Short mmCIF file of C-alpha atoms in Angstrom, two decimals:
data_model
loop_
_atom_site.label_atom_id
_atom_site.label_comp_id
_atom_site.label_asym_id
_atom_site.label_seq_id
_atom_site.Cartn_x
_atom_site.Cartn_y
_atom_site.Cartn_z
CA MET A 1 1.52 -35.44 -25.21
CA ALA A 2 -1.79 -35.05 -23.46
CA LEU A 3 -5.41 -32.69 -24.74
CA ILE A 4 -6.11 -30.61 -22.23
CA LEU A 5 -9.24 -28.31 -21.45
CA ASN A 6 -7.78 -25.05 -19.48
CA LEU A 7 -10.61 -23.08 -17.66
CA GLU A 8 -9.52 -19.18 -16.00
CA THR A 9 -12.56 -17.74 -14.50
CA SER A 10 -10.67 -15.96 -11.63
CA THR A 11 -11.85 -12.52 -13.15
CA LYS A 12 -14.15 -10.52 -14.89
CA ASN A 13 -12.60 -12.49 -18.17
CA CYS A 14 -14.22 -16.19 -18.82
CA SER A 15 -11.43 -17.56 -20.69
CA VAL A 16 -11.20 -21.61 -22.10
CA SER A 17 -8.60 -23.04 -24.24
CA ILE A 18 -7.78 -26.88 -25.48
CA SER A 19 -4.03 -27.38 -25.65
CA GLN A 20 -1.71 -30.58 -27.29
CA ASN A 21 1.88 -31.27 -25.79
CA GLY A 22 1.68 -27.72 -24.40
CA GLU A 23 0.41 -25.87 -27.61
CA GLN A 24 -2.79 -23.88 -28.02
CA LEU A 25 -5.27 -25.23 -30.26
CA VAL A 26 -7.86 -23.65 -29.42
CA LEU A 27 -9.08 -20.46 -27.49
CA CYS A 28 -12.93 -18.67 -26.64
CA GLU A 29 -12.60 -15.82 -23.98
CA LEU A 30 -14.61 -12.63 -23.44
CA THR A 31 -13.86 -10.33 -20.50
CA THR A 32 -16.70 -8.58 -19.47
CA ASP A 33 -17.41 -6.07 -15.98
CA GLY A 34 -20.72 -8.22 -16.01
CA TYR A 35 -18.90 -11.55 -15.11
CA GLN A 36 -20.74 -13.57 -17.54
CA HIS A 37 -19.25 -16.78 -16.43
CA ALA A 38 -22.52 -18.91 -15.68
CA GLU A 39 -23.34 -18.12 -18.85
CA ARG A 40 -20.97 -18.07 -21.05
CA LEU A 41 -18.34 -20.29 -19.83
CA HIS A 42 -19.89 -23.74 -21.03
CA GLN A 43 -20.35 -22.20 -24.23
CA PHE A 44 -17.45 -21.25 -24.53
CA ILE A 45 -16.53 -25.11 -23.21
CA GLN A 46 -18.75 -26.52 -26.02
CA TRP A 47 -17.07 -23.70 -28.68
CA ALA A 48 -13.51 -25.06 -28.01
CA ILE A 49 -14.31 -28.63 -28.50
CA GLU A 50 -16.21 -27.71 -31.95
CA GLY A 51 -13.07 -25.79 -33.09
CA CYS A 52 -10.41 -29.14 -33.47
CA ASP A 53 -10.75 -32.36 -34.47
CA TYR A 54 -11.60 -33.75 -31.17
CA THR A 55 -14.46 -34.45 -28.46
CA LEU A 56 -14.84 -34.15 -24.99
CA ASN A 57 -13.68 -37.94 -24.79
CA ASP A 58 -10.99 -37.10 -26.48
CA LEU A 59 -9.34 -35.26 -23.58
CA ASP A 60 -7.03 -36.51 -21.15
CA ALA A 61 -7.44 -33.59 -18.20
CA VAL A 62 -8.76 -30.75 -17.39
CA ALA A 63 -7.11 -27.83 -16.23
CA VAL A 64 -8.62 -24.78 -13.72
CA GLY A 65 -7.05 -21.70 -12.26
CA LYS A 66 -7.71 -21.93 -9.11
CA GLY A 67 -7.48 -18.85 -8.02
CA PRO A 68 -7.15 -15.97 -6.41
CA GLY A 69 -9.90 -13.98 -7.32
CA SER A 70 -13.46 -13.18 -7.60
CA TYR A 71 -15.25 -15.58 -5.35
CA THR A 72 -18.58 -16.91 -7.82
CA GLY A 73 -16.17 -17.09 -11.16
CA LEU A 74 -13.91 -19.73 -9.11
CA ARG A 75 -16.90 -21.49 -8.02
CA ILE A 76 -18.20 -21.60 -11.54
CA GLY A 77 -14.59 -22.42 -13.00
CA VAL A 78 -13.74 -25.41 -10.11
CA SER A 79 -17.27 -26.84 -10.71
CA ALA A 80 -17.64 -27.04 -14.20
CA ALA A 81 -13.55 -28.46 -14.17
CA LYS A 82 -14.75 -30.75 -11.35
CA GLY A 83 -17.84 -32.12 -13.16
CA ILE A 84 -16.76 -32.82 -16.60
CA CYS A 85 -13.83 -34.80 -14.91
CA PHE A 86 -15.55 -36.94 -12.91
CA ALA A 87 -17.82 -37.67 -15.72
CA LEU A 88 -15.40 -38.31 -18.43
CA GLY A 89 -13.17 -40.39 -15.68
CA ILE A 90 -9.37 -37.89 -16.02
CA PRO A 91 -7.56 -36.20 -13.83
CA LEU A 92 -7.80 -32.58 -12.78
CA LEU A 93 -4.75 -29.89 -12.80
CA SER A 94 -4.72 -26.43 -11.32
CA MET A 95 -2.34 -23.94 -11.45
CA ASN A 96 -2.45 -20.61 -9.33
CA SER A 97 -4.04 -17.72 -11.03
CA LEU A 98 -1.37 -15.15 -10.06
CA ASP A 99 1.00 -17.75 -11.87
CA ILE A 100 -1.12 -17.53 -15.40
CA LEU A 101 -0.46 -13.86 -15.30
CA ALA A 102 3.71 -14.62 -14.42
CA HIS A 103 3.23 -16.38 -18.15
CA CYS A 104 2.30 -13.56 -19.96
CA GLU A 105 3.76 -12.14 -23.27
CA LYS A 106 6.95 -10.29 -22.09
CA LYS A 107 8.68 -7.56 -25.34
CA GLU A 108 11.76 -7.43 -22.42
CA ASP A 109 13.86 -9.40 -19.94
CA PHE A 110 12.90 -8.10 -16.11
CA ASP A 111 14.49 -9.06 -13.06
CA LEU A 112 11.24 -9.31 -11.11
CA ILE A 113 7.91 -10.19 -11.96
CA ILE A 114 4.99 -9.20 -10.13
CA PRO A 115 1.34 -10.04 -11.13
CA MET A 116 -1.53 -8.58 -9.25
CA THR A 117 -5.36 -8.32 -9.82
CA ASP A 118 -7.92 -6.19 -7.88
CA ALA A 119 -9.34 -7.21 -4.43
CA ARG A 120 -10.82 -4.15 -3.99
CA ARG A 121 -10.02 -0.77 -2.60
CA LYS A 122 -6.21 -0.12 -2.40
CA GLU A 123 -5.78 -4.11 -2.12
CA VAL A 124 -4.59 -6.68 -4.51
CA TYR A 125 -3.77 -10.52 -4.60
CA THR A 126 -0.12 -10.54 -5.83
CA ILE A 127 2.44 -12.71 -5.21
CA THR A 128 6.69 -11.97 -6.56
CA PHE A 129 8.44 -13.97 -8.89
CA ASP A 130 12.06 -13.92 -10.61
CA ALA A 131 13.13 -13.93 -13.97
CA ASN A 132 12.84 -18.16 -13.90
CA LEU A 133 9.43 -17.46 -12.50
CA ASP A 134 10.51 -19.02 -9.07
CA GLU A 135 8.45 -17.96 -6.14
CA ILE A 136 10.36 -15.44 -4.04
CA THR A 137 7.48 -14.70 -1.91
CA PRO A 138 4.34 -16.18 -1.45
CA THR A 139 0.77 -15.69 -2.46
CA GLU A 140 -1.09 -12.46 -0.37
CA ALA A 141 -3.43 -10.25 0.08
CA LYS A 142 -1.89 -7.22 -0.13
CA ILE A 143 -3.01 -3.10 0.93
CA LEU A 144 -0.86 -1.07 -0.98
CA ASP A 145 1.10 1.87 0.15
CA GLU A 146 4.03 4.13 -0.99
CA ASN A 147 6.49 1.95 0.87
CA SER A 148 5.08 -1.11 -0.99
CA PHE A 149 7.64 -2.87 -2.43
CA GLN A 150 10.93 -0.66 -2.44
CA GLU A 151 12.67 -3.30 -0.68
CA TYR A 152 13.07 -3.77 -4.62
CA ALA A 153 13.51 -0.30 -6.37
CA ASP A 154 16.74 -0.89 -7.16
CA LYS A 155 14.93 -3.96 -9.62
CA LYS A 156 13.74 -4.05 -12.94
CA ILE A 157 10.15 -5.10 -12.22
CA LEU A 158 7.20 -6.15 -14.09
CA PHE A 159 3.96 -5.56 -12.85
CA VAL A 160 1.24 -7.40 -14.77
CA GLY A 161 -2.58 -7.77 -14.25
CA ASP A 162 -5.39 -5.31 -13.53
CA GLY A 163 -3.94 -4.69 -9.82
CA ALA A 164 -0.98 -2.84 -11.49
CA GLU A 165 -3.29 -0.34 -12.34
CA LYS A 166 -3.61 1.30 -8.96
CA ALA A 167 0.28 0.17 -7.79
CA GLN A 168 1.38 2.64 -10.81
CA GLU A 169 -0.56 5.08 -8.78
CA ILE A 170 0.63 4.27 -5.58
CA LEU A 171 4.27 3.16 -6.26
CA SER A 172 7.14 5.06 -7.32
CA LEU A 173 9.54 2.55 -8.46
CA PRO A 174 11.63 4.32 -11.40
CA LYS A 175 12.38 0.82 -12.90
CA ALA A 176 9.36 -0.50 -13.09
CA LYS A 177 6.76 -1.34 -15.65
CA PHE A 178 3.00 -1.77 -15.72
CA TYR A 179 0.50 -4.06 -17.97
CA SER A 180 -2.65 -3.14 -16.10
CA ASP A 181 -4.29 -4.26 -19.54
CA VAL A 182 -3.98 -8.53 -19.02
CA LEU A 183 -5.71 -10.79 -17.29
CA PRO A 184 -5.35 -14.24 -16.63
CA SER A 185 -6.25 -16.43 -19.56
CA ALA A 186 -6.27 -19.63 -20.15
CA LYS A 187 -3.85 -19.22 -23.44
CA MET A 188 -1.33 -18.92 -20.56
CA MET A 189 -1.83 -22.27 -19.25
CA GLY A 190 -0.65 -24.62 -21.91
CA SER A 191 2.82 -25.70 -21.25
CA ALA A 192 2.58 -25.85 -17.35
CA MET A 193 -0.52 -28.01 -17.54
CA GLU A 194 1.29 -30.64 -20.14
CA GLN A 195 4.33 -29.93 -17.72
CA LYS A 196 2.45 -31.07 -14.89
CA PHE A 197 0.54 -33.75 -16.92
CA GLN A 198 3.93 -35.68 -17.56
CA GLN A 199 4.74 -35.38 -13.99
CA LYS A 200 1.43 -36.73 -12.96
CA GLN A 201 0.68 -33.65 -10.42
CA PHE A 202 -3.10 -33.99 -10.42
CA GLU A 203 -5.81 -33.23 -7.57
CA ASP A 204 -8.33 -34.94 -5.81
CA VAL A 205 -11.27 -34.07 -7.92
CA ALA A 206 -13.84 -35.10 -4.77
CA TYR A 207 -11.99 -32.36 -2.32
CA PHE A 208 -10.39 -30.01 -4.52
CA GLU A 209 -11.27 -26.60 -3.64
CA PRO A 210 -10.38 -23.04 -5.22
CA PHE A 211 -7.82 -21.06 -3.45
CA TYR A 212 -10.13 -18.19 -2.31
CA LEU A 213 -7.32 -16.40 0.07
CA LYS A 214 -9.87 -14.55 1.92
CA ASP A 215 -12.82 -15.28 3.74
CA PHE A 216 -16.25 -14.75 1.68
CA VAL A 217 -17.94 -11.60 3.46
CA ALA A 218 -21.53 -11.23 1.99
CA GLY A 219 -22.80 -7.74 1.29
CA LYS A 220 -26.47 -6.56 1.48
#
């Protein structure tokens, strides 16, 4: 049974939770278009610790959503996770942020679950899972057009994430549903991170980096 601090900062949602034995104890998160991760993340970590009967020294591990997503958000989240792990001498866990999305609450059964986050213009970060959350296609940056995902036209599909809004505008898939108001959240991480902890699927704290997927391009 592990006490894990979960951090998710890959999108405009800055999210922190503490889970024990896979069950959420406390959650602090805020979604803003201004990306206030630098100002909010450590405050949320402090509030999360204060919200349960533990201290930082009681943590068994820190887990972080590794991306893909916002370059700045990922750097902030991963830096915080690595710093806490290094200071406390505890292991680091990570989870693909699209995989986190796939663990959202579902009101019905689907043949496929396709999480996607907005990557600007008509591009999204996406991955395809079957109903058991086994990966069918790898994580990719995909430019959407009317032919995208047509090979699954006969499947009952859930598109989830802020990228699902543009997918709904472009795609014609009669059996698809679109949950566009869902973002990756630390509240979705507890069970998967407990499993990774028990299997000792730890990252190298010194060398771990965010999963950016695309090269950074600076603008004026």
